[in-house]
Amino acid sequence: MSAPSLRARVRSEMTEEIKAAARRRLAMDGTNLSLRGVARDLGIVASALYRYFPSRDDLLTALIMEAYQALADTADTADATSSGADPRTRWLAVCHSVRDWALAHPAEYGLLYGSPVPGYDAPDDTVAPAAAVVFRLVAIAQAGAKELTPPLPTPLPAPVRADLRRLIEQQSSDLPEEVLDRVFVAWTHLFGLLNFEIFGRLDSTIEARAEYFTHHMSLMADLVGLR
Amino acid sequence: MSAPSLRARVRSEMTEEIKAAARRRLAMDGTNLSLRGVARDLGIVASALYRYFPSRDDLLTALIMEAYQALADTADTADATSSGADPRTRWLAVCHSVRDWALAHPAEYGLLYGSPVPGYDAPDDTVAPAAAVVFRLVAIAQAGAKELTPPLPTPLPAPVRADLRRLIEQQSSDLPEEVLDRVFVAWTHLFGLLNFEIFGRLDSTIEARAEYFTHHMSLMADLVGLR
DNA sequence: TGTACATCAGTGAACGCGCGTTCACTGATGTAC
DNA sequence: TGTACATCAGTGAACGCGCGTTCACTGATGTAC
């Protein structure tokens, strides 16, 4: 196994530069990504991009996958940094790290969690990495959940329980359905609040954004049973 | 005050037809709305649209405003239909009516609650009608909230309380901050879950969609204190 | 070490398409006298 | 009731722009003998 040739190294550097330029474009133009624009920014002719990506959709897919990965890394790092702390602290650290990433990369966040990009349909590969954040939340809940508060006034609807059971079995896990259910509630809430904040729906409503986020996520920590 | 002239009536009918065609286009092409496409569907030349809307953005604005109005009407009707029922039933009826509307009009829903449309920035007029649903939820909570469950483990952060106070005073209301806070939590959750469902993030995860929605919204009803 | 050939990154022109918006126009409908 | 004029919906051509993708090409870098 020889070291990658010069050509191969230059090629992968160029690939990175293309993706970086595309990310910068996304940040400016929203979800409309123009190949010609990217090429222009790189001082390159548009058709040259086809040496690196067979089509616009493939470039978009690469950006989406890497964004999921970046988000997952952020969450994992936040958890690792606060490991040793109690689960509630870890929970809040992970949630805040997701928010920080979203605020720092609003366009990429929109790509992942906004309305679907017109004319683009995500290949199946993009589904798996989307699950990383929720896995991390499950891990923390599993480590620290004392008891669900409040105890459920009505039991889980049977069809919902079946869906959750199936998901748990797919992971060969022994998680109780109730815990996964609550984590999903928290996960839904996390991205619901982030959408509101990133897409401007809190404008002229809530100004204390960070405190508001902490407040919501603390409530979710309660719900999941973290003390 | 005479009856509207024939010309005026024809004009307003045509305006409605344009908006209807634009809505149909939206449903097919996602958030990219093409004037030429709309004109084509109407068997009309594109420039003729300028007799009715001074620009594409104005047409988009009209669609957004009417979508908010339609959603508000749906919620109000659902509440009126279940009036007399206990607040928890009303709460669930309103939440489900919002979901039903979103499922029936996914593209318009995306316009309202998805990522911002590239190149379009909403005028201030679109802010007010967006609040109708949350007002309705507040009204129900106010009518029926017994007691917040669970009592808050930590008090509302002061800056958040200040934001809520300000909003309450703007409405000259006497709502306790805690109640508005919980309704906002539920409101955030409602649209968080809807985004997940409408934008396909529950695909191959949760199949029992209606039951799942009821389950989440019941939890939120608990949180708000509806028995 | 030197030569012949293969690989491949980037060029530039072209194809065929779409878009929003403007403008001078035609012809029908409405209004005033 | 009839005529003269004003209003205005819709036409069709044009402007100037953008886009993704293809293709034959040049010229530099790498590989094999």
Short mmCIF file of N, CA, C and O in Angstrom, two decimals, chain B residues 104-205:
data_model
loop_
_atom_site.label_atom_id
_atom_site.label_comp_id
_atom_site.label_asym_id
_atom_site.label_seq_id
_atom_site.Cartn_x
_atom_site.Cartn_y
_atom_site.Cartn_z
N ALA B 104 -53.19 17.92 4.04
CA ALA B 104 -53.93 18.19 2.81
C ALA B 104 -53.24 19.25 1.96
O ALA B 104 -53.44 19.30 0.75
N HIS B 105 -52.41 20.08 2.57
CA HIS B 105 -51.75 21.17 1.84
C HIS B 105 -50.27 21.22 2.19
O HIS B 105 -49.78 22.22 2.71
N PRO B 106 -49.54 20.15 1.89
CA PRO B 106 -48.14 20.07 2.34
C PRO B 106 -47.27 21.20 1.79
O PRO B 106 -46.39 21.69 2.51
N ALA B 107 -47.51 21.60 0.54
CA ALA B 107 -46.65 22.62 -0.04
C ALA B 107 -46.89 23.97 0.63
O ALA B 107 -45.95 24.70 0.94
N GLU B 108 -48.17 24.28 0.85
CA GLU B 108 -48.46 25.55 1.52
C GLU B 108 -47.94 25.50 2.96
O GLU B 108 -47.41 26.48 3.47
N TYR B 109 -48.06 24.35 3.58
CA TYR B 109 -47.49 24.20 4.91
C TYR B 109 -45.99 24.48 4.89
O TYR B 109 -45.47 25.20 5.75
N GLY B 110 -45.31 23.93 3.89
CA GLY B 110 -43.87 24.17 3.76
C GLY B 110 -43.53 25.63 3.59
O GLY B 110 -42.53 26.12 4.10
N LEU B 111 -44.42 26.32 2.88
CA LEU B 111 -44.24 27.75 2.68
C LEU B 111 -44.27 28.48 4.02
O LEU B 111 -43.50 29.42 4.26
N LEU B 112 -45.17 28.04 4.89
CA LEU B 112 -45.34 28.72 6.17
C LEU B 112 -44.29 28.29 7.20
O LEU B 112 -43.75 29.11 7.92
N TYR B 113 -44.01 26.99 7.26
CA TYR B 113 -43.21 26.49 8.37
C TYR B 113 -41.92 25.80 7.97
O TYR B 113 -41.21 25.26 8.81
N GLY B 114 -41.60 25.78 6.68
CA GLY B 114 -40.33 25.20 6.26
C GLY B 114 -39.23 26.24 6.23
O GLY B 114 -39.40 27.34 6.77
N SER B 115 -38.14 25.90 5.59
CA SER B 115 -37.06 26.87 5.48
C SER B 115 -37.53 28.04 4.63
O SER B 115 -38.39 27.89 3.77
N PRO B 116 -36.96 29.21 4.89
CA PRO B 116 -37.38 30.39 4.16
C PRO B 116 -37.20 30.21 2.65
O PRO B 116 -36.27 29.55 2.21
N VAL B 117 -38.12 30.77 1.86
CA VAL B 117 -38.03 30.68 0.40
C VAL B 117 -36.85 31.53 -0.06
O VAL B 117 -36.74 32.69 0.30
N PRO B 118 -35.94 30.94 -0.86
CA PRO B 118 -34.76 31.69 -1.32
C PRO B 118 -35.18 32.91 -2.12
O PRO B 118 -36.04 32.83 -2.99
N GLY B 119 -34.59 34.04 -1.80
CA GLY B 119 -34.85 35.25 -2.56
C GLY B 119 -36.13 35.97 -2.19
O GLY B 119 -36.45 37.01 -2.75
N TYR B 120 -36.86 35.42 -1.25
CA TYR B 120 -38.10 36.09 -0.83
C TYR B 120 -38.01 36.47 0.64
O TYR B 120 -37.64 35.64 1.46
N ASP B 121 -38.28 37.70 0.97
CA ASP B 121 -38.42 37.96 2.41
C ASP B 121 -39.79 38.53 2.73
O ASP B 121 -40.28 39.46 2.11
N ALA B 122 -40.38 37.87 3.70
CA ALA B 122 -41.76 38.13 4.05
C ALA B 122 -41.93 39.55 4.58
O ALA B 122 -41.15 40.00 5.41
N PRO B 123 -42.92 40.25 4.05
CA PRO B 123 -43.24 41.55 4.64
C PRO B 123 -43.83 41.36 6.04
O PRO B 123 -44.23 40.26 6.41
N ASP B 124 -43.90 42.44 6.79
CA ASP B 124 -44.35 42.34 8.18
C ASP B 124 -45.79 41.86 8.31
O ASP B 124 -46.17 41.27 9.32
N ASP B 125 -46.58 42.12 7.28
CA ASP B 125 -47.99 41.72 7.33
C ASP B 125 -48.17 40.23 7.60
O ASP B 125 -49.19 39.80 8.12
N THR B 126 -47.17 39.45 7.20
CA THR B 126 -47.33 38.01 7.34
C THR B 126 -47.09 37.54 8.77
O THR B 126 -47.29 36.37 9.07
N VAL B 127 -46.64 38.45 9.63
CA VAL B 127 -46.31 38.03 10.99
C VAL B 127 -47.56 37.81 11.83
O VAL B 127 -47.71 36.79 12.49
N ALA B 128 -48.46 38.76 11.75
CA ALA B 128 -49.64 38.71 12.61
C ALA B 128 -50.48 37.45 12.40
O ALA B 128 -50.77 36.73 13.37
N PRO B 129 -50.88 37.13 11.16
CA PRO B 129 -51.76 35.96 10.99
C PRO B 129 -51.11 34.65 11.42
O PRO B 129 -51.79 33.67 11.69
N ALA B 130 -49.76 34.67 11.52
CA ALA B 130 -49.07 33.47 11.96
C ALA B 130 -49.39 33.15 13.41
O ALA B 130 -49.21 32.03 13.87
N ALA B 131 -49.89 34.13 14.14
CA ALA B 131 -50.09 33.95 15.57
C ALA B 131 -51.45 33.35 15.92
O ALA B 131 -51.70 32.99 17.07
N ALA B 132 -52.30 33.20 14.92
CA ALA B 132 -53.68 32.80 15.21
C ALA B 132 -53.78 31.45 15.92
O ALA B 132 -54.54 31.31 16.89
N VAL B 133 -53.00 30.48 15.48
CA VAL B 133 -53.09 29.15 16.07
C VAL B 133 -52.69 29.19 17.54
O VAL B 133 -53.36 28.63 18.41
N VAL B 134 -51.61 29.90 17.80
CA VAL B 134 -51.14 29.92 19.18
C VAL B 134 -52.14 30.67 20.08
O VAL B 134 -52.36 30.29 21.24
N PHE B 135 -52.81 31.67 19.54
CA PHE B 135 -53.85 32.35 20.30
C PHE B 135 -54.96 31.39 20.69
O PHE B 135 -55.47 31.41 21.81
N ARG B 136 -55.33 30.59 19.73
CA ARG B 136 -56.40 29.62 20.00
C ARG B 136 -55.99 28.65 21.10
O ARG B 136 -56.75 28.33 22.00
N LEU B 137 -54.75 28.19 21.04
CA LEU B 137 -54.27 27.27 22.06
C LEU B 137 -54.25 27.96 23.43
O LEU B 137 -54.59 27.35 24.44
N VAL B 138 -53.85 29.21 23.44
CA VAL B 138 -53.84 29.95 24.69
C VAL B 138 -55.26 30.02 25.27
O VAL B 138 -55.48 29.79 26.47
N ALA B 139 -56.22 30.30 24.39
CA ALA B 139 -57.60 30.43 24.85
C ALA B 139 -58.08 29.14 25.50
O ALA B 139 -58.72 29.16 26.57
N ILE B 140 -57.76 28.01 24.88
CA ILE B 140 -58.20 26.73 25.44
C ILE B 140 -57.51 26.46 26.76
O ILE B 140 -58.12 26.03 27.74
N ALA B 141 -56.20 26.73 26.79
CA ALA B 141 -55.45 26.49 28.03
C ALA B 141 -56.01 27.34 29.15
O ALA B 141 -56.19 26.88 30.28
N GLN B 142 -56.33 28.58 28.82
CA GLN B 142 -56.85 29.50 29.83
C GLN B 142 -58.19 29.00 30.36
O GLN B 142 -58.48 29.09 31.55
N ALA B 143 -59.00 28.46 29.45
CA ALA B 143 -60.32 27.97 29.86
C ALA B 143 -60.21 26.71 30.73
O ALA B 143 -61.03 26.49 31.60
N GLY B 144 -59.18 25.91 30.48
CA GLY B 144 -59.21 24.59 31.11
C GLY B 144 -58.05 24.21 31.98
O GLY B 144 -58.09 23.15 32.62
N ALA B 145 -57.02 25.03 32.06
CA ALA B 145 -55.84 24.58 32.79
C ALA B 145 -56.12 24.48 34.27
O ALA B 145 -56.56 25.44 34.90
N LYS B 146 -55.92 23.31 34.81
CA LYS B 146 -56.15 23.12 36.24
C LYS B 146 -54.90 23.55 37.00
O LYS B 146 -54.88 24.44 37.81
N GLU B 147 -53.82 22.88 36.66
CA GLU B 147 -52.61 23.11 37.44
C GLU B 147 -51.48 22.54 36.61
O GLU B 147 -51.63 21.53 35.93
N LEU B 148 -50.36 23.20 36.60
CA LEU B 148 -49.27 22.76 35.73
C LEU B 148 -48.63 21.49 36.28
O LEU B 148 -48.29 21.42 37.46
N THR B 149 -48.53 20.51 35.42
CA THR B 149 -47.91 19.25 35.83
C THR B 149 -46.73 18.97 34.93
O THR B 149 -46.88 19.00 33.73
N PRO B 150 -45.60 18.63 35.40
CA PRO B 150 -45.25 18.70 36.83
C PRO B 150 -44.98 20.14 37.21
O PRO B 150 -44.67 20.94 36.34
N PRO B 151 -45.11 20.47 38.49
CA PRO B 151 -44.68 21.80 38.90
C PRO B 151 -43.23 21.99 38.50
O PRO B 151 -42.46 21.03 38.47
N LEU B 152 -42.88 23.17 38.16
CA LEU B 152 -41.55 23.40 37.60
C LEU B 152 -40.46 23.06 38.62
O LEU B 152 -40.48 23.57 39.74
N PRO B 153 -39.54 22.21 38.19
CA PRO B 153 -38.42 21.86 39.09
C PRO B 153 -37.50 23.07 39.28
O PRO B 153 -36.99 23.30 40.35
N THR B 154 -37.33 23.83 38.22
CA THR B 154 -36.58 25.07 38.33
C THR B 154 -37.50 26.17 37.83
O THR B 154 -38.30 25.96 36.92
N PRO B 155 -37.39 27.35 38.40
CA PRO B 155 -38.30 28.42 37.98
C PRO B 155 -37.95 28.87 36.56
O PRO B 155 -36.88 28.56 36.05
N LEU B 156 -38.88 29.58 35.94
CA LEU B 156 -38.63 30.19 34.63
C LEU B 156 -37.40 31.08 34.73
O LEU B 156 -37.33 31.93 35.62
N PRO B 157 -36.47 30.96 33.81
CA PRO B 157 -35.34 31.89 33.81
C PRO B 157 -35.85 33.32 33.69
O PRO B 157 -36.78 33.59 32.92
N ALA B 158 -35.24 34.21 34.43
CA ALA B 158 -35.73 35.60 34.48
C ALA B 158 -35.85 36.26 33.10
O ALA B 158 -36.87 36.90 32.82
N PRO B 159 -34.86 36.13 32.23
CA PRO B 159 -35.00 36.82 30.92
C PRO B 159 -36.15 36.26 30.10
O PRO B 159 -36.81 37.00 29.37
N VAL B 160 -36.38 34.97 30.23
CA VAL B 160 -37.50 34.36 29.52
C VAL B 160 -38.81 34.89 30.10
O VAL B 160 -39.73 35.27 29.36
N ARG B 161 -38.87 34.95 31.42
CA ARG B 161 -40.06 35.50 32.06
C ARG B 161 -40.33 36.93 31.58
O ARG B 161 -41.49 37.31 31.32
N ALA B 162 -39.27 37.67 31.39
CA ALA B 162 -39.43 39.06 30.93
C ALA B 162 -40.01 39.09 29.52
O ALA B 162 -40.92 39.88 29.22
N ASP B 163 -39.50 38.21 28.64
CA ASP B 163 -40.05 38.14 27.28
C ASP B 163 -41.54 37.81 27.32
O ASP B 163 -42.34 38.42 26.61
N LEU B 164 -41.90 36.84 28.13
CA LEU B 164 -43.29 36.41 28.21
C LEU B 164 -44.17 37.53 28.78
O LEU B 164 -45.26 37.81 28.26
N ARG B 165 -43.69 38.15 29.82
CA ARG B 165 -44.37 39.32 30.43
C ARG B 165 -44.69 40.37 29.36
O ARG B 165 -45.81 40.85 29.24
N ARG B 166 -43.66 40.71 28.58
CA ARG B 166 -43.83 41.71 27.55
C ARG B 166 -44.93 41.32 26.55
O ARG B 166 -45.80 42.12 26.22
N LEU B 167 -44.90 40.06 26.13
CA LEU B 167 -45.91 39.60 25.18
C LEU B 167 -47.30 39.66 25.79
O LEU B 167 -48.27 40.06 25.13
N ILE B 168 -47.40 39.28 27.04
CA ILE B 168 -48.71 39.30 27.71
C ILE B 168 -49.22 40.73 27.81
O ILE B 168 -50.40 41.00 27.54
N GLU B 169 -48.33 41.66 28.15
CA GLU B 169 -48.76 43.05 28.27
C GLU B 169 -49.16 43.65 26.92
O GLU B 169 -50.09 44.45 26.85
N GLN B 170 -48.47 43.22 25.88
CA GLN B 170 -48.85 43.70 24.54
C GLN B 170 -50.28 43.32 24.22
O GLN B 170 -50.97 44.01 23.47
N GLN B 171 -50.73 42.20 24.75
CA GLN B 171 -52.10 41.76 24.48
C GLN B 171 -53.06 42.25 25.56
O GLN B 171 -54.23 41.86 25.56
N SER B 172 -52.56 43.04 26.50
CA SER B 172 -53.35 43.47 27.66
C SER B 172 -54.08 42.29 28.27
O SER B 172 -55.27 42.36 28.56
N SER B 173 -53.36 41.22 28.46
CA SER B 173 -53.96 40.00 29.00
C SER B 173 -53.52 39.84 30.46
O SER B 173 -52.63 40.53 30.94
N ASP B 174 -54.19 38.93 31.16
CA ASP B 174 -53.76 38.69 32.54
C ASP B 174 -53.28 37.24 32.72
O ASP B 174 -53.31 36.69 33.80
N LEU B 175 -52.90 36.66 31.63
CA LEU B 175 -52.40 35.29 31.63
C LEU B 175 -51.15 35.19 32.51
O LEU B 175 -50.27 36.04 32.44
N PRO B 176 -51.07 34.15 33.34
CA PRO B 176 -49.81 33.95 34.09
C PRO B 176 -48.70 33.56 33.12
O PRO B 176 -48.94 32.85 32.14
N GLU B 177 -47.49 34.02 33.38
CA GLU B 177 -46.37 33.70 32.51
C GLU B 177 -46.20 32.18 32.35
O GLU B 177 -45.88 31.70 31.26
N GLU B 178 -46.44 31.46 33.42
CA GLU B 178 -46.21 30.01 33.37
C GLU B 178 -47.13 29.34 32.35
O GLU B 178 -46.74 28.38 31.68
N VAL B 179 -48.35 29.84 32.25
CA VAL B 179 -49.28 29.22 31.32
C VAL B 179 -48.85 29.52 29.87
O VAL B 179 -48.78 28.62 29.02
N LEU B 180 -48.52 30.77 29.61
CA LEU B 180 -48.07 31.12 28.25
C LEU B 180 -46.83 30.30 27.90
O LEU B 180 -46.69 29.80 26.79
N ASP B 181 -45.96 30.16 28.87
CA ASP B 181 -44.74 29.39 28.65
C ASP B 181 -45.09 27.97 28.21
O ASP B 181 -44.58 27.48 27.19
N ARG B 182 -45.96 27.33 28.91
CA ARG B 182 -46.29 25.95 28.57
C ARG B 182 -47.02 25.86 27.23
O ARG B 182 -46.81 24.92 26.47
N VAL B 183 -47.86 26.81 26.95
CA VAL B 183 -48.53 26.79 25.63
C VAL B 183 -47.50 26.96 24.52
O VAL B 183 -47.58 26.29 23.48
N PHE B 184 -46.52 27.81 24.75
CA PHE B 184 -45.46 27.97 23.75
C PHE B 184 -44.69 26.66 23.57
O PHE B 184 -44.30 26.31 22.45
N VAL B 185 -44.47 25.97 24.65
CA VAL B 185 -43.80 24.67 24.56
C VAL B 185 -44.64 23.73 23.68
O VAL B 185 -44.13 23.09 22.76
N ALA B 186 -45.92 23.70 23.95
CA ALA B 186 -46.81 22.82 23.18
C ALA B 186 -46.86 23.23 21.72
O ALA B 186 -46.84 22.40 20.80
N TRP B 187 -46.89 24.52 21.49
CA TRP B 187 -46.95 25.09 20.13
C TRP B 187 -45.68 24.72 19.37
O TRP B 187 -45.73 24.24 18.23
N THR B 188 -44.55 24.90 20.02
CA THR B 188 -43.28 24.49 19.42
C THR B 188 -43.31 23.01 19.07
O THR B 188 -42.89 22.59 17.98
N HIS B 189 -43.84 22.24 19.98
CA HIS B 189 -43.86 20.79 19.77
C HIS B 189 -44.79 20.40 18.63
O HIS B 189 -44.46 19.54 17.81
N LEU B 190 -45.95 21.03 18.60
CA LEU B 190 -46.91 20.76 17.53
C LEU B 190 -46.26 20.89 16.15
O LEU B 190 -46.32 19.99 15.31
N PHE B 191 -45.57 22.01 15.94
CA PHE B 191 -44.99 22.24 14.62
C PHE B 191 -43.69 21.47 14.43
O PHE B 191 -43.31 21.15 13.29
N GLY B 192 -43.03 21.14 15.52
CA GLY B 192 -41.86 20.27 15.39
C GLY B 192 -42.26 18.90 14.88
O GLY B 192 -41.65 18.37 13.94
N LEU B 193 -43.31 18.36 15.47
CA LEU B 193 -43.76 17.04 15.04
C LEU B 193 -44.32 17.09 13.62
O LEU B 193 -44.05 16.20 12.81
N LEU B 194 -45.08 18.13 13.32
CA LEU B 194 -45.62 18.25 11.97
C LEU B 194 -44.51 18.36 10.93
O LEU B 194 -44.59 17.74 9.87
N ASN B 195 -43.49 19.15 11.22
CA ASN B 195 -42.37 19.23 10.28
C ASN B 195 -41.79 17.85 10.04
O ASN B 195 -41.54 17.46 8.90
N PHE B 196 -41.58 17.12 11.10
CA PHE B 196 -41.04 15.76 10.94
C PHE B 196 -41.95 14.92 10.06
O PHE B 196 -41.49 14.23 9.15
N GLU B 197 -43.24 14.98 10.32
CA GLU B 197 -44.15 14.13 9.55
C GLU B 197 -44.25 14.60 8.10
O GLU B 197 -44.11 13.81 7.16
N ILE B 198 -44.48 15.90 7.90
CA ILE B 198 -44.71 16.41 6.55
C ILE B 198 -43.44 16.32 5.70
O ILE B 198 -43.48 16.02 4.52
N PHE B 199 -42.30 16.58 6.32
CA PHE B 199 -41.06 16.59 5.55
C PHE B 199 -40.40 15.21 5.49
O PHE B 199 -39.26 15.07 5.04
N GLY B 200 -41.11 14.19 5.98
CA GLY B 200 -40.67 12.83 5.74
C GLY B 200 -39.67 12.27 6.73
O GLY B 200 -39.04 11.24 6.47
N ARG B 201 -39.52 12.93 7.86
CA ARG B 201 -38.51 12.45 8.80
C ARG B 201 -39.02 11.30 9.68
O ARG B 201 -38.26 10.71 10.45
N LEU B 202 -40.28 10.96 9.57
CA LEU B 202 -40.80 9.81 10.30
C LEU B 202 -40.84 8.57 9.41
O LEU B 202 -41.17 7.48 9.87
N ASP B 203 -40.50 8.76 8.12
CA ASP B 203 -40.55 7.63 7.20
C ASP B 203 -39.71 6.47 7.71
O ASP B 203 -38.59 6.67 8.18
N SER B 204 -40.26 5.30 7.60
CA SER B 204 -39.62 4.06 8.07
C SER B 204 -39.21 4.16 9.53
O SER B 204 -38.27 3.51 9.97
N THR B 205 -39.89 5.00 10.29
CA THR B 205 -39.64 5.07 11.73
C THR B 205 -40.97 4.83 12.45
O THR B 205 -41.17 3.80 13.06
#
